[in-house]
């Protein structure tokens, strides 16, 4: 058995790398083992279509990383190591069938003026939200940025009651528990305004009627208005490259193409790992698994020794899947709703709350949605360096889709195998974009379609193409992510910890779970 690491981390996603950086800074020697050939998990950039066209494989938005506690601690060093953000002042927009559009930008009065074009009452509601946001954000970001432990969150609740009073605190709690539809219909009267903000719930697992989803459209719209958005200069992998450099400088190692077959544990204690080729490696202080709960059970050969914990991990619920379409283009889409849309980082095609709800239910039922929600990313509008001069890339998330196809809601596609269906279904999505941006198809130089099962093959944490590594519904969020009593990554096996997007605070590029665990193990 090989010896040599204080901590072994399974998986090289953003949470793993952040965890390794902090432990390395505290003097731990860390080894990271990744089954894929490229580190980064969902955060990586590849030439998927044509030479010189750099496509973000899954994650594109690095705003959570830029605003995280981890970046506050290590951002200066990572910047010296090459991490560079490309800021977007025109953050996101939605296009509608009637040729209208609405977008959120940081310019003074820009967003308000657009909202007023739909409803002056809604513009006034937006003013109120913007005015209240700093005070609200202080507590919401504190909630999301701290470990989910009762004594920590209890102090936060007491602080809110003391400083803001019971009524304000109760309203905040109601926001955290509300569905997107409830909050949006209470706050705005325009269906277009509601739909534009509700689209952000679909980035996670929150269709309009899912309780607990209101906070995500709220936070994304307010944060975009106040701070803007950032993507990675040259690609999202600018973050991964800098993290790898920092880990190496601390004496750590990242091994790709090395699948971990199991965690070695005897007498209720984890002592190392065994690779797929039979190599055994010891860990003196900790084994950290950045895996989905089902994956953790596989690493433990089906049992941790605690039947109740094992049942919780086995029953962990995943969100519907996502399909990715990557396009190399001669030019940006010519949006018929307005030339200004070419400057936005994201353009959503999600015309109504009811359509989003229908799409979600179809995907949950195993059907290919007749009209999926499309998140059309235009990274080269923000960062031209990702493509040859004058050319562009388009990053399209098709949300939601089933991991296992049982049928087609439109009654047009008869196949049920993603390997044969994905190109045909991609045609449906591109046809939807073409309706809003005539001539798109003629601009396509290259195309790569990534099915939900392709995503899972590359990263087993994305079960069925679930890009958020587990549903964020209330029954599986906050204290219950991934299960009650384990939101800090604790497992029944001494020395074994779980981290990643399946653990509080969940999905995104903020590296919250990995950084919190590293601070718990190595000290602040």
XYZ file of C-alpha atoms in Angstrom:
524
model
C 0.000 0.000 0.000
C 1.344 3.400 -0.997
C 1.728 6.019 1.718
C 2.121 9.732 1.364
C -0.980 11.954 1.771
C -2.539 13.639 4.752
C -5.816 13.820 2.827
C -7.082 12.102 -0.280
C -9.864 13.770 -2.246
C -11.962 11.732 -4.659
C -12.932 13.836 -7.677
C -11.409 17.034 -9.084
C -14.439 19.306 -9.262
C -14.403 22.922 -8.101
C -15.248 21.951 -4.494
C -12.417 19.407 -4.396
C -9.873 21.867 -5.725
C -10.946 24.612 -3.300
C -10.759 22.112 -0.442
C -7.268 21.042 -1.537
C -6.111 24.662 -1.769
C -7.148 25.468 1.798
C -5.829 22.235 3.315
C -2.567 22.755 1.451
C -2.323 26.265 2.885
C -2.714 24.720 6.347
C 0.215 22.375 5.768
C -1.638 19.256 4.658
C -0.247 17.208 1.782
C -3.227 16.468 -0.451
C -3.735 14.010 -3.303
C -6.719 14.459 -5.620
C -7.821 11.524 -7.795
C -10.133 12.104 -10.771
C -11.586 9.486 -13.107
C -11.888 11.877 -16.070
C -8.887 12.856 -18.154
C -9.496 16.574 -17.530
C -9.911 18.115 -14.040
C -12.654 20.555 -13.127
C -15.794 18.436 -13.108
C -18.514 20.580 -14.680
C -16.093 23.526 -14.869
C -13.876 22.923 -17.885
C -13.334 24.379 -21.335
C -12.759 22.259 -24.447
C -12.471 22.644 -28.212
C -15.603 20.617 -28.877
C -16.484 21.791 -32.393
C -13.659 23.388 -34.398
C -10.033 24.316 -33.606
C -9.817 27.664 -31.829
C -13.401 27.599 -30.547
C -13.380 27.152 -26.753
C -16.597 25.870 -25.233
C -17.450 25.668 -21.533
C -18.476 22.037 -21.113
C -21.233 22.702 -18.533
C -20.734 25.636 -16.130
C -20.171 29.076 -17.658
C -21.091 31.626 -14.988
C -18.316 32.187 -12.404
C -20.111 34.922 -10.442
C -20.562 32.675 -7.406
C -16.835 31.997 -7.320
C -15.998 35.700 -7.648
C -18.301 36.549 -4.745
C -17.393 33.621 -2.506
C -15.645 33.497 0.829
C -13.087 31.214 -0.792
C -12.209 33.847 -3.389
C -12.001 36.507 -0.706
C -9.342 34.397 0.999
C -7.406 33.187 -2.042
C -8.434 35.398 -4.954
C -5.323 37.553 -4.962
C -3.041 34.534 -5.202
C -5.236 32.836 -7.802
C -5.242 36.003 -9.894
C -1.452 35.992 -9.863
C -1.659 32.415 -11.107
C -3.707 33.375 -14.137
C -7.328 33.457 -13.004
C -9.061 36.237 -14.923
C -12.713 37.206 -15.109
C -14.537 38.819 -18.004
C -17.309 41.062 -16.594
C -20.770 41.311 -18.111
C -22.931 44.371 -17.511
C -25.791 42.985 -19.618
C -26.500 39.851 -17.642
C -29.630 38.028 -18.751
C -32.716 38.540 -20.854
C -35.803 36.704 -22.073
C -37.367 36.815 -25.521
C -41.071 36.374 -26.172
C -43.194 35.233 -29.101
C -44.652 38.689 -29.648
C -41.227 40.095 -30.515
C -40.731 41.728 -27.144
C -37.890 41.168 -24.704
C -36.802 42.078 -21.184
C -33.297 42.097 -19.762
C -31.444 42.885 -16.560
C -28.377 45.135 -16.820
C -26.277 47.106 -14.360
C -26.537 50.506 -16.059
C -28.341 53.200 -14.040
C -32.042 52.979 -14.790
C -31.677 50.547 -17.706
C -33.548 47.624 -16.175
C -36.178 49.834 -14.582
C -36.942 51.511 -17.913
C -37.373 48.142 -19.606
C -39.702 46.914 -16.859
C -41.697 50.134 -17.036
C -42.319 49.324 -20.705
C -44.394 46.408 -19.451
C -45.767 47.890 -16.224
C -45.040 51.063 -14.271
C -46.297 49.315 -11.133
C -43.717 46.596 -11.700
C -41.014 49.221 -12.176
C -41.932 50.643 -8.770
C -41.829 47.134 -7.288
C -38.345 46.721 -8.793
C -37.293 50.003 -7.170
C -38.428 48.705 -3.789
C -36.584 45.412 -4.220
C -33.390 47.226 -5.213
C -33.629 49.584 -2.243
C -34.163 46.706 0.188
C -31.585 44.364 -1.340
C -28.461 45.383 0.618
C -30.157 44.728 3.942
C -31.705 41.479 2.745
C -28.542 40.275 1.022
C -26.540 40.581 4.238
C -28.628 37.862 5.838
C -29.297 35.677 2.797
C -25.621 35.539 1.834
C -24.729 34.800 5.455
C -27.239 31.947 5.431
C -25.858 30.486 2.199
C -22.220 31.139 3.088
C -22.040 29.411 6.470
C -22.131 25.767 7.558
C -25.615 24.413 8.153
C -25.188 23.977 11.889
C -27.847 24.976 14.364
C -25.630 27.129 16.580
C -24.348 29.129 13.602
C -27.718 29.578 11.926
C -29.323 30.213 15.308
C -27.007 33.175 15.883
C -27.911 34.479 12.433
C -31.624 34.224 13.245
C -31.122 36.017 16.552
C -29.182 38.764 14.773
C -31.983 39.224 12.241
C -34.641 39.408 14.962
C -32.592 41.895 16.989
C -31.671 44.198 14.109
C -34.666 43.864 11.798
C -37.546 42.783 13.994
C -39.976 39.889 13.848
C -42.059 41.040 10.861
C -39.022 41.553 8.598
C -37.508 38.221 9.648
C -40.799 36.430 9.068
C -41.060 37.952 5.583
C -37.549 36.722 4.785
C -38.436 33.232 6.015
C -41.541 33.305 3.821
C -39.400 34.229 0.791
C -37.110 31.282 1.509
C -40.109 28.932 1.637
C -42.147 30.326 -1.275
C -42.388 28.996 -4.798
C -41.249 31.222 -7.678
C -44.851 31.604 -8.854
C -46.087 32.686 -5.433
C -43.416 35.344 -4.982
C -43.498 36.593 -8.562
C -47.289 36.884 -8.787
C -47.409 38.708 -5.458
C -44.635 41.092 -6.511
C -45.236 41.772 -10.226
C -48.298 42.084 -12.447
C -46.687 41.574 -15.872
C -46.468 37.993 -17.141
C -43.332 38.975 -19.063
C -41.557 40.244 -15.942
C -42.563 37.146 -14.018
C -41.312 34.814 -16.755
C -38.001 36.641 -17.143
C -37.130 36.206 -13.478
C -38.646 32.718 -13.094
C -36.262 31.326 -15.694
C -33.520 31.391 -13.069
C -35.371 28.828 -10.989
C -35.038 26.417 -13.905
C -31.244 26.724 -13.691
C -31.587 24.683 -10.513
C -34.517 22.334 -9.867
C -37.227 24.905 -9.282
C -40.125 24.908 -11.662
C -42.531 27.777 -10.920
C -44.641 25.851 -8.413
C -41.868 24.291 -6.337
C -41.729 25.539 -2.742
C -38.387 27.006 -1.748
C -37.536 28.231 -5.227
C -38.383 31.939 -4.964
C -35.044 32.940 -3.446
C -33.086 31.978 -6.574
C -34.882 34.242 -9.078
C -34.767 36.942 -6.401
C -31.044 36.626 -5.730
C -29.980 36.258 -9.348
C -31.981 39.270 -10.520
C -30.864 41.496 -7.660
C -27.219 40.376 -7.807
C -27.119 40.899 -11.564
C -28.622 44.378 -11.183
C -26.215 45.421 -8.436
C -22.980 43.595 -9.283
C -23.238 42.326 -12.829
C -21.956 38.917 -13.820
C -18.578 37.394 -14.626
C -17.405 34.542 -16.824
C -13.881 33.205 -17.166
C -11.522 35.032 -19.514
C -10.697 32.531 -22.241
C -12.999 29.950 -20.665
C -14.246 28.779 -17.290
C -11.126 26.634 -16.958
C -9.127 29.750 -16.095
C -10.302 29.032 -12.538
C -9.256 25.382 -12.669
C -5.796 26.190 -14.056
C -5.134 28.676 -11.245
C -6.396 26.269 -8.582
C -4.163 23.484 -9.897
C -1.171 25.818 -9.783
C -1.925 26.739 -6.172
C -2.336 23.091 -5.145
C 0.965 22.116 -6.766
C 2.767 25.015 -5.056
C 1.605 23.652 -1.685
C 2.969 20.186 -2.442
C -0.338 18.683 -3.479
C -0.973 16.463 -6.491
C -3.903 16.020 -8.871
C -4.089 12.699 -10.711
C -6.489 12.468 -13.666
C -7.565 9.290 -15.433
C -7.450 7.537 -12.062
C -10.798 6.084 -11.008
C -11.234 5.377 -7.308
C -12.919 2.005 -6.922
C -13.502 2.069 -3.183
C -12.694 3.715 0.114
C -10.691 1.438 2.396
C -12.301 1.410 5.845
C -11.829 -0.980 8.722
C -13.119 -0.806 12.250
C -15.351 2.124 11.306
C -12.423 4.267 10.140
C -11.352 5.323 6.633
C -7.660 4.741 6.021
C -7.275 5.254 2.274
C -8.512 4.371 -1.189
C -8.149 1.660 -3.768
C -7.888 2.616 -7.437
C -9.524 0.694 -10.272
C -6.149 -0.876 -11.121
C -5.827 -2.261 -7.605
C -3.363 0.312 -6.264
C -4.000 1.135 -2.604
C -3.075 4.522 -1.164
C -3.283 5.559 2.476
C -4.556 8.811 3.904
C -3.210 9.787 7.319
C -5.911 12.259 8.314
C -8.930 12.230 5.986
C -10.589 10.789 2.914
C -12.869 13.338 1.237
C -15.330 12.128 -1.379
C -16.674 14.719 -3.819
C -19.348 12.358 -5.063
C -23.109 12.072 -5.201
C -24.608 10.106 -2.289
C -25.211 7.081 -4.515
C -21.584 7.233 -5.571
C -20.496 7.315 -1.932
C -22.324 4.049 -1.307
C -20.487 2.464 -4.234
C -17.167 3.564 -2.752
C -18.203 1.921 0.533
C -19.176 -1.359 -1.133
C -22.802 -0.655 -0.232
C -22.526 -0.040 3.484
C -21.068 2.471 5.933
C -22.009 0.337 8.909
C -24.943 2.647 9.671
C -28.148 1.376 8.055
C -30.055 4.625 8.592
C -27.339 6.684 6.874
C -27.090 4.196 4.022
C -30.836 4.415 3.415
C -30.683 8.209 3.257
C -27.833 8.136 0.750
C -29.566 5.518 -1.394
C -32.820 7.503 -1.481
C -31.142 10.820 -2.382
C -33.177 12.401 -5.189
C -31.774 13.835 -8.406
C -33.209 16.607 -10.553
C -34.212 16.074 -14.188
C -31.405 16.125 -16.724
C -29.874 18.705 -19.013
C -28.683 18.506 -22.596
C -25.912 20.802 -23.837
C -25.538 22.125 -27.386
C -22.266 23.801 -28.337
C -22.144 25.796 -31.558
C -19.292 27.433 -33.441
C -20.738 30.385 -35.350
C -19.867 32.857 -38.076
C -21.679 35.538 -36.069
C -23.898 36.059 -33.040
C -27.623 35.325 -33.389
C -29.622 38.144 -35.004
C -32.347 38.367 -32.400
C -35.490 39.694 -34.056
C -36.652 41.253 -30.768
C -33.729 43.669 -30.739
C -30.092 44.114 -31.705
C -29.238 44.914 -28.087
C -29.779 41.256 -27.163
C -26.446 40.438 -28.801
C -24.689 42.028 -25.827
C -26.251 39.791 -23.145
C -24.428 36.930 -21.466
C -27.618 34.844 -21.376
C -30.823 34.917 -23.386
C -33.618 32.686 -22.085
C -36.332 31.189 -24.219
C -38.863 30.506 -21.479
C -41.975 32.480 -22.384
C -44.293 31.825 -19.428
C -44.631 30.318 -15.986
C -47.093 27.751 -17.322
C -44.730 26.672 -20.103
C -41.878 26.217 -17.622
C -44.124 24.197 -15.304
C -45.260 22.012 -18.230
C -41.690 21.438 -19.392
C -40.633 20.336 -15.920
C -43.519 17.924 -15.501
C -42.924 16.407 -18.927
C -39.266 15.773 -18.080
C -40.128 14.258 -14.695
C -42.571 11.945 -16.481
C -39.791 10.738 -18.769
C -40.949 12.671 -21.814
C -38.884 14.811 -24.127
C -40.524 18.225 -23.597
C -42.348 19.586 -26.623
C -40.947 23.056 -25.851
C -37.937 22.890 -23.490
C -36.560 25.869 -21.638
C -33.450 27.117 -23.406
C -30.602 28.999 -21.771
C -28.660 30.531 -24.651
C -25.239 31.630 -23.486
C -23.319 34.115 -25.622
C -19.858 34.044 -23.991
C -18.027 35.601 -26.945
C -20.264 38.660 -26.642
C -18.459 39.174 -23.324
C -15.115 37.536 -24.069
C -14.118 37.471 -27.763
C -10.917 35.533 -26.938
C -12.861 32.252 -26.899
C -13.118 32.118 -30.702
C -11.090 33.194 -33.768
C -11.460 36.851 -34.684
C -14.947 37.631 -35.933
C -16.285 34.212 -34.918
C -18.379 33.182 -31.924
C -19.457 30.292 -29.751
C -22.958 29.628 -28.476
C -23.526 27.698 -25.246
C -27.034 26.255 -25.026
C -28.518 24.460 -22.038
C -31.688 22.521 -22.804
C -33.622 22.301 -19.544
C -35.247 20.094 -18.408
C -34.969 16.680 -20.110
C -35.320 13.116 -18.798
C -32.277 10.975 -18.146
C -34.297 7.979 -19.311
C -36.560 8.649 -22.298
C -40.042 7.096 -22.148
C -41.545 9.089 -25.000
C -41.859 12.443 -26.738
C -44.444 14.972 -25.560
C -44.640 16.304 -29.125
C -45.256 12.829 -30.541
C -42.550 13.256 -33.184
C -39.489 11.370 -31.892
C -39.940 7.611 -31.543
C -36.488 6.646 -30.256
C -35.694 6.262 -26.568
C -31.897 5.955 -26.710
C -30.077 9.225 -26.107
C -27.209 8.137 -28.332
C -29.526 8.164 -31.351
C -32.022 10.804 -30.184
C -29.734 13.638 -29.099
C -29.050 15.101 -32.541
C -32.742 15.056 -33.471
C -33.735 16.674 -30.199
C -30.997 19.257 -30.632
C -32.637 20.150 -33.945
C -35.845 20.927 -32.033
C -33.975 23.268 -29.713
C -32.140 25.007 -32.547
C -35.437 25.450 -34.379
C -36.725 27.272 -31.301
C -33.750 29.640 -31.359
C -34.179 30.120 -35.109
C -37.739 31.364 -34.555
C -36.359 34.162 -32.401
C -33.118 34.658 -34.345
C -33.773 33.944 -38.044
C -30.680 32.871 -39.936
C -28.940 31.180 -37.009
C -28.661 27.859 -38.825
C -26.797 29.441 -41.724
C -24.165 30.742 -39.273
C -23.309 27.357 -37.776
C -19.747 26.259 -38.523
C -19.601 23.361 -36.067
C -21.873 21.666 -33.583
C -21.414 19.315 -30.622
C -24.357 17.868 -28.704
C -23.878 16.498 -25.190
C -26.707 14.304 -23.923
C -27.619 13.858 -20.239
C -25.931 10.465 -20.287
C -22.808 11.962 -21.877
C -22.656 14.353 -18.922
C -23.010 11.469 -16.472
C -20.351 9.400 -18.242
C -17.897 12.281 -17.928
C -18.924 13.059 -14.343
C -20.852 10.347 -12.439
C -22.099 12.975 -9.956
C -24.421 14.286 -12.688
C -26.809 11.349 -12.447
C -29.069 11.263 -15.482
C -27.581 14.572 -16.599
C -28.610 16.324 -13.375
C -26.229 19.288 -13.531
C -26.978 20.375 -9.962
C -26.002 16.987 -8.450
C -29.272 16.528 -6.619
C -32.634 18.212 -6.275
C -32.673 21.390 -4.170
C -36.296 21.020 -3.102
C -36.949 21.833 0.552
C -36.941 18.177 1.590
C -33.332 17.988 0.354
C -31.922 21.424 1.078
C -30.618 23.417 4.034
C -30.345 20.971 6.990
C -31.368 18.122 4.701
C -28.579 18.361 2.093
C -27.695 15.592 1.598
C -29.528 14.379 4.725
C -30.369 15.533 8.233
C -27.275 15.380 10.406
C -24.867 15.315 7.468
C -25.058 18.822 5.972
C -21.459 19.446 7.093
C -20.196 16.425 5.143
C -20.013 14.158 8.169
C -20.400 10.407 7.581
C -20.633 7.496 10.057
C -17.153 6.369 8.979
C -14.468 8.139 11.003
C -12.152 10.155 8.776
C -14.473 9.973 5.746
C -16.268 13.117 4.590
C -18.560 13.873 1.669
C -18.448 17.191 -0.175
C -19.494 18.737 -3.469
C -22.738 20.033 -4.931
C -24.756 17.288 -3.215
C -23.809 18.797 0.164
C -24.890 22.136 1.638
C -24.902 24.835 0.219
C -25.421 22.904 -2.995
C -24.787 23.511 -6.666
C -22.855 26.319 -8.306
C -19.307 27.500 -8.786
C -18.928 29.104 -5.348
C -17.010 26.110 -3.911
C -18.919 26.550 -0.651
C -19.084 22.900 0.411
C -15.414 22.214 -0.262
C -14.178 25.371 1.431
C -16.388 24.916 4.497
C -15.192 21.341 4.946
C -11.549 22.350 4.555
C -11.968 25.036 7.228
C -13.606 22.487 9.517
C -10.764 19.994 9.059
C -7.740 22.254 8.721
C -8.813 25.311 10.660
C -9.804 28.756 9.491
